[in-house]
Short mmCIF file of C-alpha atoms in Angstrom, two decimals:
data_model
loop_
_atom_site.label_atom_id
_atom_site.label_comp_id
_atom_site.label_asym_id
_atom_site.label_seq_id
_atom_site.Cartn_x
_atom_site.Cartn_y
_atom_site.Cartn_z
CA MET A 189 11.72 98.01 148.15
CA GLU A 190 14.50 97.14 146.11
CA LEU A 191 18.30 97.28 146.21
CA TYR A 192 20.20 98.26 143.06
CA PHE A 193 24.35 98.50 143.08
CA LEU A 194 25.89 101.68 140.99
CA GLY A 195 29.81 100.27 142.01
CA THR A 196 30.70 97.32 144.00
CA ASN A 197 34.28 97.80 143.65
CA ALA A 198 36.89 98.60 146.26
CA GLY A 199 39.48 101.13 146.86
CA VAL A 200 39.59 102.56 142.79
CA PRO A 201 37.13 101.49 139.86
CA SER A 202 38.52 99.07 137.02
CA LEU A 203 36.69 98.47 133.95
CA GLN A 204 34.31 95.53 135.06
CA ARG A 205 33.15 97.71 138.09
CA ASN A 206 32.40 101.10 139.79
CA VAL A 207 33.39 102.20 143.27
CA THR A 208 30.54 102.07 145.66
CA ALA A 209 27.06 103.29 145.22
CA ILE A 210 24.33 101.72 146.27
CA ALA A 211 20.11 102.92 145.89
CA LEU A 212 17.01 101.97 147.72
CA ARG A 213 14.30 102.06 145.58
CA ILE A 214 11.52 102.72 147.52
CA LEU A 215 8.92 103.71 145.29
CA GLU A 216 5.81 101.84 145.91
CA GLU A 217 6.40 103.09 149.05
CA ARG A 218 6.96 107.15 149.09
CA ARG A 219 7.62 107.44 145.38
CA SER A 220 11.23 108.13 146.20
CA MET A 221 15.20 106.52 146.02
CA TRP A 222 17.66 107.21 148.83
CA LEU A 223 21.43 106.47 147.86
CA PHE A 224 23.95 105.21 150.22
CA ASP A 225 27.47 105.89 149.34
CA CYS A 226 28.38 107.87 146.11
CA GLY A 227 32.02 107.32 144.69
CA GLU A 228 33.59 109.03 142.05
CA GLY A 229 31.07 108.39 138.14
CA THR A 230 28.06 107.12 140.18
CA GLN A 231 26.03 110.05 138.05
CA HIS A 232 27.37 108.17 135.05
CA GLN A 233 26.21 105.33 136.57
CA ILE A 234 22.39 106.27 137.13
CA LEU A 235 22.45 107.38 133.97
CA LYS A 236 22.79 103.89 132.54
CA SER A 237 20.53 103.06 134.94
CA PRO A 238 16.40 102.94 135.16
CA LEU A 239 16.60 105.48 138.36
CA LYS A 240 16.12 108.75 138.77
CA LEU A 241 17.56 111.77 140.16
CA SER A 242 14.57 113.47 140.36
CA LYS A 243 13.63 110.83 142.97
CA LEU A 244 16.10 111.13 144.97
CA GLU A 245 15.02 112.38 148.61
CA LYS A 246 18.06 111.01 151.04
CA VAL A 247 22.05 110.54 150.41
CA PHE A 248 23.76 108.42 153.51
CA ILE A 249 27.70 108.40 153.66
CA THR A 250 29.00 105.92 155.47
CA HIS A 251 32.53 107.45 155.33
CA LEU A 252 34.88 110.35 153.54
CA HIS A 253 37.20 107.97 151.87
CA GLY A 254 37.17 109.14 148.42
CA ASP A 255 35.61 105.45 146.81
CA HIS A 256 32.71 106.52 149.03
CA LEU A 257 32.08 110.26 148.15
CA PHE A 258 34.10 111.87 145.50
CA GLY A 259 31.05 111.78 143.14
CA LEU A 260 28.75 113.70 145.47
CA PRO A 261 29.91 117.81 144.06
CA GLY A 262 29.09 116.45 140.62
CA LEU A 263 25.87 114.82 141.31
CA LEU A 264 24.73 117.56 143.53
CA SER A 265 25.30 119.86 140.60
CA SER A 266 23.90 118.47 138.39
CA ARG A 267 20.85 116.71 140.09
CA ALA A 268 18.69 120.17 139.09
CA TYR A 269 19.09 119.51 135.41
CA GLN A 270 17.88 115.88 135.44
CA GLY A 271 14.17 117.41 137.23
CA GLY A 272 15.91 117.00 141.15
CA THR A 273 14.24 120.04 142.20
CA THR A 274 12.91 118.91 145.71
CA PRO A 275 14.56 119.44 149.03
CA LEU A 276 17.51 116.93 149.38
CA GLU A 277 18.61 115.53 152.71
CA LEU A 278 22.37 114.18 153.17
CA TYR A 279 23.46 112.21 156.32
CA GLY A 280 27.55 111.37 157.18
CA PRO A 281 29.98 111.43 159.26
CA LYS A 282 31.72 114.94 160.80
CA GLY A 283 33.38 116.82 158.25
CA ILE A 284 31.01 115.82 155.41
CA LYS A 285 29.40 119.57 155.71
CA ALA A 286 33.14 121.39 154.93
CA PHE A 287 33.62 118.87 151.80
CA ILE A 288 30.11 119.50 150.34
CA GLU A 289 30.66 123.18 151.07
CA MET A 290 34.20 124.25 150.18
CA SER A 291 33.58 121.60 146.99
CA LEU A 292 30.78 123.67 146.00
CA GLU A 293 32.05 127.21 146.97
CA LEU A 294 35.18 126.76 144.90
CA SER A 295 33.16 125.24 141.69
CA GLN A 296 31.22 128.09 142.23
CA SER A 297 28.20 125.43 141.46
CA ARG A 298 24.64 126.56 141.98
CA ILE A 299 21.91 124.07 143.42
CA ASN A 300 18.53 125.82 143.07
CA TYR A 301 17.11 122.79 145.63
CA ASP A 302 16.83 123.29 149.37
CA LEU A 303 20.53 120.98 150.37
CA LYS A 304 20.65 119.83 154.31
CA VAL A 305 23.73 118.69 155.41
CA ILE A 306 23.37 116.90 158.67
CA GLU A 307 26.35 115.28 160.55
CA HIS A 308 26.09 112.66 162.95
CA ASP A 309 27.80 109.94 165.47
CA GLY A 310 25.70 107.31 165.60
CA GLY A 311 22.16 106.43 167.38
CA ILE A 312 18.81 107.17 165.68
CA ILE A 313 19.29 109.80 162.40
CA PHE A 314 16.05 109.54 161.01
CA GLU A 315 12.59 108.82 161.81
CA ASP A 316 8.93 109.70 160.30
CA ASP A 317 5.79 107.77 160.45
CA GLN A 318 7.33 105.40 157.61
CA PHE A 319 11.14 104.68 158.51
CA VAL A 320 13.84 104.71 161.03
CA VAL A 321 17.51 105.01 160.14
CA GLU A 322 19.88 103.78 162.96
CA SER A 323 23.86 104.56 162.59
CA ALA A 324 26.68 102.68 164.60
CA LEU A 325 30.15 103.12 164.02
CA LEU A 326 32.33 100.36 162.69
CA ASP A 327 36.25 99.68 162.60
CA HIS A 328 38.28 100.74 159.88
CA ARG A 329 40.85 103.45 159.73
CA ILE A 330 38.77 106.48 159.74
CA ASP A 331 35.01 106.65 161.54
CA SER A 332 32.99 104.45 158.96
CA TYR A 333 29.16 103.70 160.28
CA GLY A 334 26.76 101.28 159.53
CA TYR A 335 23.36 102.07 158.92
CA ARG A 336 19.83 100.25 159.65
CA ILE A 337 16.72 100.87 157.74
CA THR A 338 13.43 100.07 159.69
CA GLU A 339 10.27 100.16 157.41
CA LYS A 340 7.35 100.35 160.09
CA ASP A 341 4.52 97.48 160.15
CA ARG A 342 1.81 98.60 157.63
CA PRO A 343 -1.76 98.89 157.67
CA GLY A 344 -3.35 95.93 156.65
CA LYS A 345 -5.51 95.30 153.32
CA LEU A 346 -9.31 96.69 153.67
CA ASP A 347 -12.42 94.34 153.58
CA LEU A 348 -13.50 95.65 150.51
CA GLU A 349 -16.64 92.96 150.88
CA GLN A 350 -17.49 93.94 154.31
CA LEU A 351 -17.28 97.99 153.03
CA LYS A 352 -19.66 97.20 150.27
CA GLN A 353 -22.30 95.74 152.86
CA HIS A 354 -21.92 98.92 154.56
CA GLY A 355 -22.64 100.60 151.82
CA VAL A 356 -18.90 102.21 151.53
CA LYS A 357 -17.64 103.44 148.00
CA PRO A 358 -13.96 103.48 146.69
CA GLY A 359 -12.85 107.14 148.27
CA PRO A 360 -11.99 109.12 151.10
CA ILE A 361 -13.47 107.35 154.07
CA TYR A 362 -10.90 104.11 152.53
CA GLY A 363 -8.06 106.36 153.03
CA LYS A 364 -9.17 107.13 156.39
CA LEU A 365 -9.46 104.10 157.31
CA LYS A 366 -6.50 103.11 156.38
CA ARG A 367 -4.89 105.73 158.29
CA GLY A 368 -6.58 104.18 161.59
CA GLU A 369 -9.33 106.77 161.77
CA ALA A 370 -12.60 105.70 162.70
CA VAL A 371 -15.92 107.19 160.12
CA GLU A 372 -19.39 107.78 161.07
CA LEU A 373 -21.19 106.74 158.15
CA GLY A 374 -24.59 108.33 156.94
CA ASP A 375 -26.96 106.15 159.32
CA GLY A 376 -25.17 107.08 162.45
CA LEU A 377 -23.02 103.59 162.81
CA VAL A 378 -19.22 104.27 163.60
CA LEU A 379 -16.68 102.25 161.67
CA HIS A 380 -13.74 101.67 163.34
CA PRO A 381 -10.09 100.32 161.86
CA HIS A 382 -10.52 97.31 163.53
CA GLN A 383 -13.51 96.30 162.00
CA VAL A 384 -12.71 96.09 158.68
CA LEU A 385 -8.98 95.83 157.98
CA GLY A 386 -6.79 92.73 158.37
CA SER A 387 -3.43 92.04 160.06
CA PRO A 388 -0.48 94.62 159.57
CA LYS A 389 1.90 94.14 157.15
CA LYS A 390 5.40 93.65 158.48
CA GLY A 391 7.85 96.56 158.25
CA ARG A 392 11.62 95.48 156.51
CA ILE A 393 15.04 95.89 157.56
CA VAL A 394 18.07 96.71 155.58
CA THR A 395 21.57 96.83 157.04
CA ILE A 396 23.92 98.78 154.95
CA LEU A 397 27.77 99.04 156.33
CA GLY A 398 30.21 100.57 155.52
CA ASP A 399 34.29 99.83 155.44
CA THR A 400 34.67 97.80 158.75
CA ARG A 401 36.74 95.15 160.19
CA PRO A 402 34.49 91.91 162.16
CA ALA A 403 33.15 94.64 164.34
CA PRO A 404 31.03 94.91 167.60
CA ASN A 405 28.36 97.12 166.35
CA VAL A 406 28.06 95.05 163.16
CA VAL A 407 25.93 92.03 164.29
CA PRO A 408 23.01 94.44 166.47
CA LEU A 409 23.21 96.62 163.08
CA ALA A 410 22.04 93.73 161.24
CA ARG A 411 20.11 91.19 163.51
CA GLY A 412 17.39 90.08 162.54
CA ALA A 413 17.31 92.46 159.06
CA ASP A 414 15.57 90.79 155.71
CA VAL A 415 18.97 92.26 154.01
CA LEU A 416 21.99 92.41 155.14
CA VAL A 417 24.76 94.50 152.83
CA HIS A 418 28.30 93.59 154.03
CA GLU A 419 31.67 94.48 152.43
CA ALA A 420 33.78 91.69 151.30
CA THR A 421 36.85 92.80 150.11
CA PHE A 422 39.51 89.59 149.56
CA LEU A 423 39.04 85.86 149.91
CA HIS A 424 39.49 84.37 153.18
CA GLU A 425 43.47 83.37 152.50
CA LEU A 426 43.93 86.93 152.89
CA VAL A 427 42.57 87.54 156.35
CA ASP A 428 45.64 88.82 157.37
CA THR A 429 45.74 91.21 154.82
CA ALA A 430 41.39 92.73 155.20
CA TYR A 431 42.68 92.70 158.69
CA GLU A 432 45.48 95.15 158.37
CA TYR A 433 43.94 97.31 155.41
CA HIS A 434 40.43 97.47 158.51
CA HIS A 435 38.55 95.29 156.02
CA SER A 436 36.45 92.06 156.17
CA THR A 437 36.36 89.04 153.58
CA ALA A 438 33.61 86.82 152.41
CA VAL A 439 33.95 84.33 155.46
CA GLN A 440 33.85 87.28 158.39
CA ALA A 441 31.00 88.71 155.78
CA ALA A 442 29.18 85.16 156.34
CA GLU A 443 29.78 84.41 159.78
CA ALA A 444 28.41 87.91 160.79
CA ALA A 445 25.00 86.98 158.22
CA LYS A 446 24.56 83.85 160.51
CA GLN A 447 24.89 85.02 163.96
CA ALA A 448 22.65 88.21 162.85
CA GLY A 449 20.24 85.90 162.10
CA VAL A 450 19.51 87.94 158.33
CA GLY A 451 17.34 86.59 155.62
CA GLN A 452 19.81 86.89 152.95
CA LEU A 453 23.60 87.96 152.73
CA ILE A 454 24.48 90.45 149.80
CA MET A 455 28.29 91.05 149.29
CA THR A 456 30.26 93.92 147.77
CA HIS A 457 33.47 95.85 148.24
CA PHE A 458 35.61 93.95 145.98
CA SER A 459 39.07 94.20 145.49
CA SER A 460 40.22 94.95 141.79
CA ARG A 461 42.05 91.77 141.87
CA TYR A 462 39.34 89.87 141.90
CA LYS A 463 38.22 91.26 138.03
CA ASP A 464 34.99 89.22 136.41
CA LEU A 465 32.25 87.43 137.47
CA ASP A 466 33.48 83.98 137.45
CA GLU A 467 36.63 85.38 139.75
CA LEU A 468 34.07 86.64 142.67
CA THR A 469 32.64 82.52 142.35
CA PRO A 470 35.10 81.52 145.11
CA LEU A 471 34.40 84.18 147.36
CA LEU A 472 30.39 83.33 146.95
CA GLU A 473 31.20 79.86 147.49
CA GLU A 474 33.42 80.52 150.78
CA ALA A 475 30.31 82.44 151.69
CA ARG A 476 27.62 79.99 151.30
CA GLY A 477 29.90 77.32 153.00
CA ILE A 478 28.64 79.25 156.06
CA PHE A 479 25.50 81.13 155.39
CA PRO A 480 23.73 79.49 152.12
CA ALA A 481 21.68 82.64 151.28
CA SER A 482 24.58 84.81 149.77
CA PHE A 483 24.71 86.92 146.60
CA VAL A 484 27.95 89.16 145.03
CA ALA A 485 26.30 91.93 144.25
CA GLU A 486 26.17 92.52 140.77
CA GLU A 487 26.26 96.36 139.04
CA HIS A 488 22.95 97.67 137.07
CA LYS A 489 21.06 94.24 139.02
CA LEU A 490 17.91 95.06 141.02
CA TYR A 491 17.44 92.97 144.43
CA PRO A 492 13.98 93.04 145.82
CA VAL A 493 13.51 92.95 149.79
CA VAL A 494 11.44 90.15 150.59
CA GLU A 495 10.84 89.24 154.41
CA LYS A 496 12.97 86.86 155.49
CA GLN A 497 11.40 83.95 156.43
CA GLY A 498 11.30 82.24 160.27
#
């Protein structure tokens, strides 16, 4: 599981950074990719990345401001031309369905794959045998949501030596045991999963927030997460400006990370007043003064999601 930032700027793109889009690569876990927000130019960023639209399975939109969704119509229209013919699910606040339907209808765009648009107002919005995705309302000028992605615990490793002693060779029996099914061997012995499986591997948690001021739902969404992605639009000297525009400072992002007990904080959504990476260093220093495991997101860089320590 890895995070890949396609856009880290707030409001408008700059020569240095594009507007918001974050990919969660889950190739090992389910051979797919999920996208969180899709600002203008996102598909161009994908072309310059190792990401493949053919692997795109789900898109989650945090809110309906243009710097978070104006890239959607183009990406949806051209996805099939890049090998993306599998079904795609799109989640977002109320209004996302009308935006997509009108954009595609007026442009007479043809989509030759199954597109399902799901509007939500928080709560558990997706669950299968591998992942749960929860959402909650934040504090922005319009309804903006954060997403908590929880990977369910995975089966432990098979004890290959013990299986060998029972004469079990690699094949379908391995799969059944990994799925928690008991199997009967040729000699009539029933082998149970707990006899040959190690301890379960704890699932990881990623929290990705939309634009927000400090809000009651931030810490519950982030509590215990291995990685928290939080906007840090301004230095704390502009805290009043941040409040006025319903955004957060690097200090406020770090305070949320510390209170929630996360493993790492990755800050994004930077004001265009901070141009080069060097100009983001003061934000990083402010955050690390409160929460040492803080990072500023760099575009076209992979961030592995590792289980937090302690």
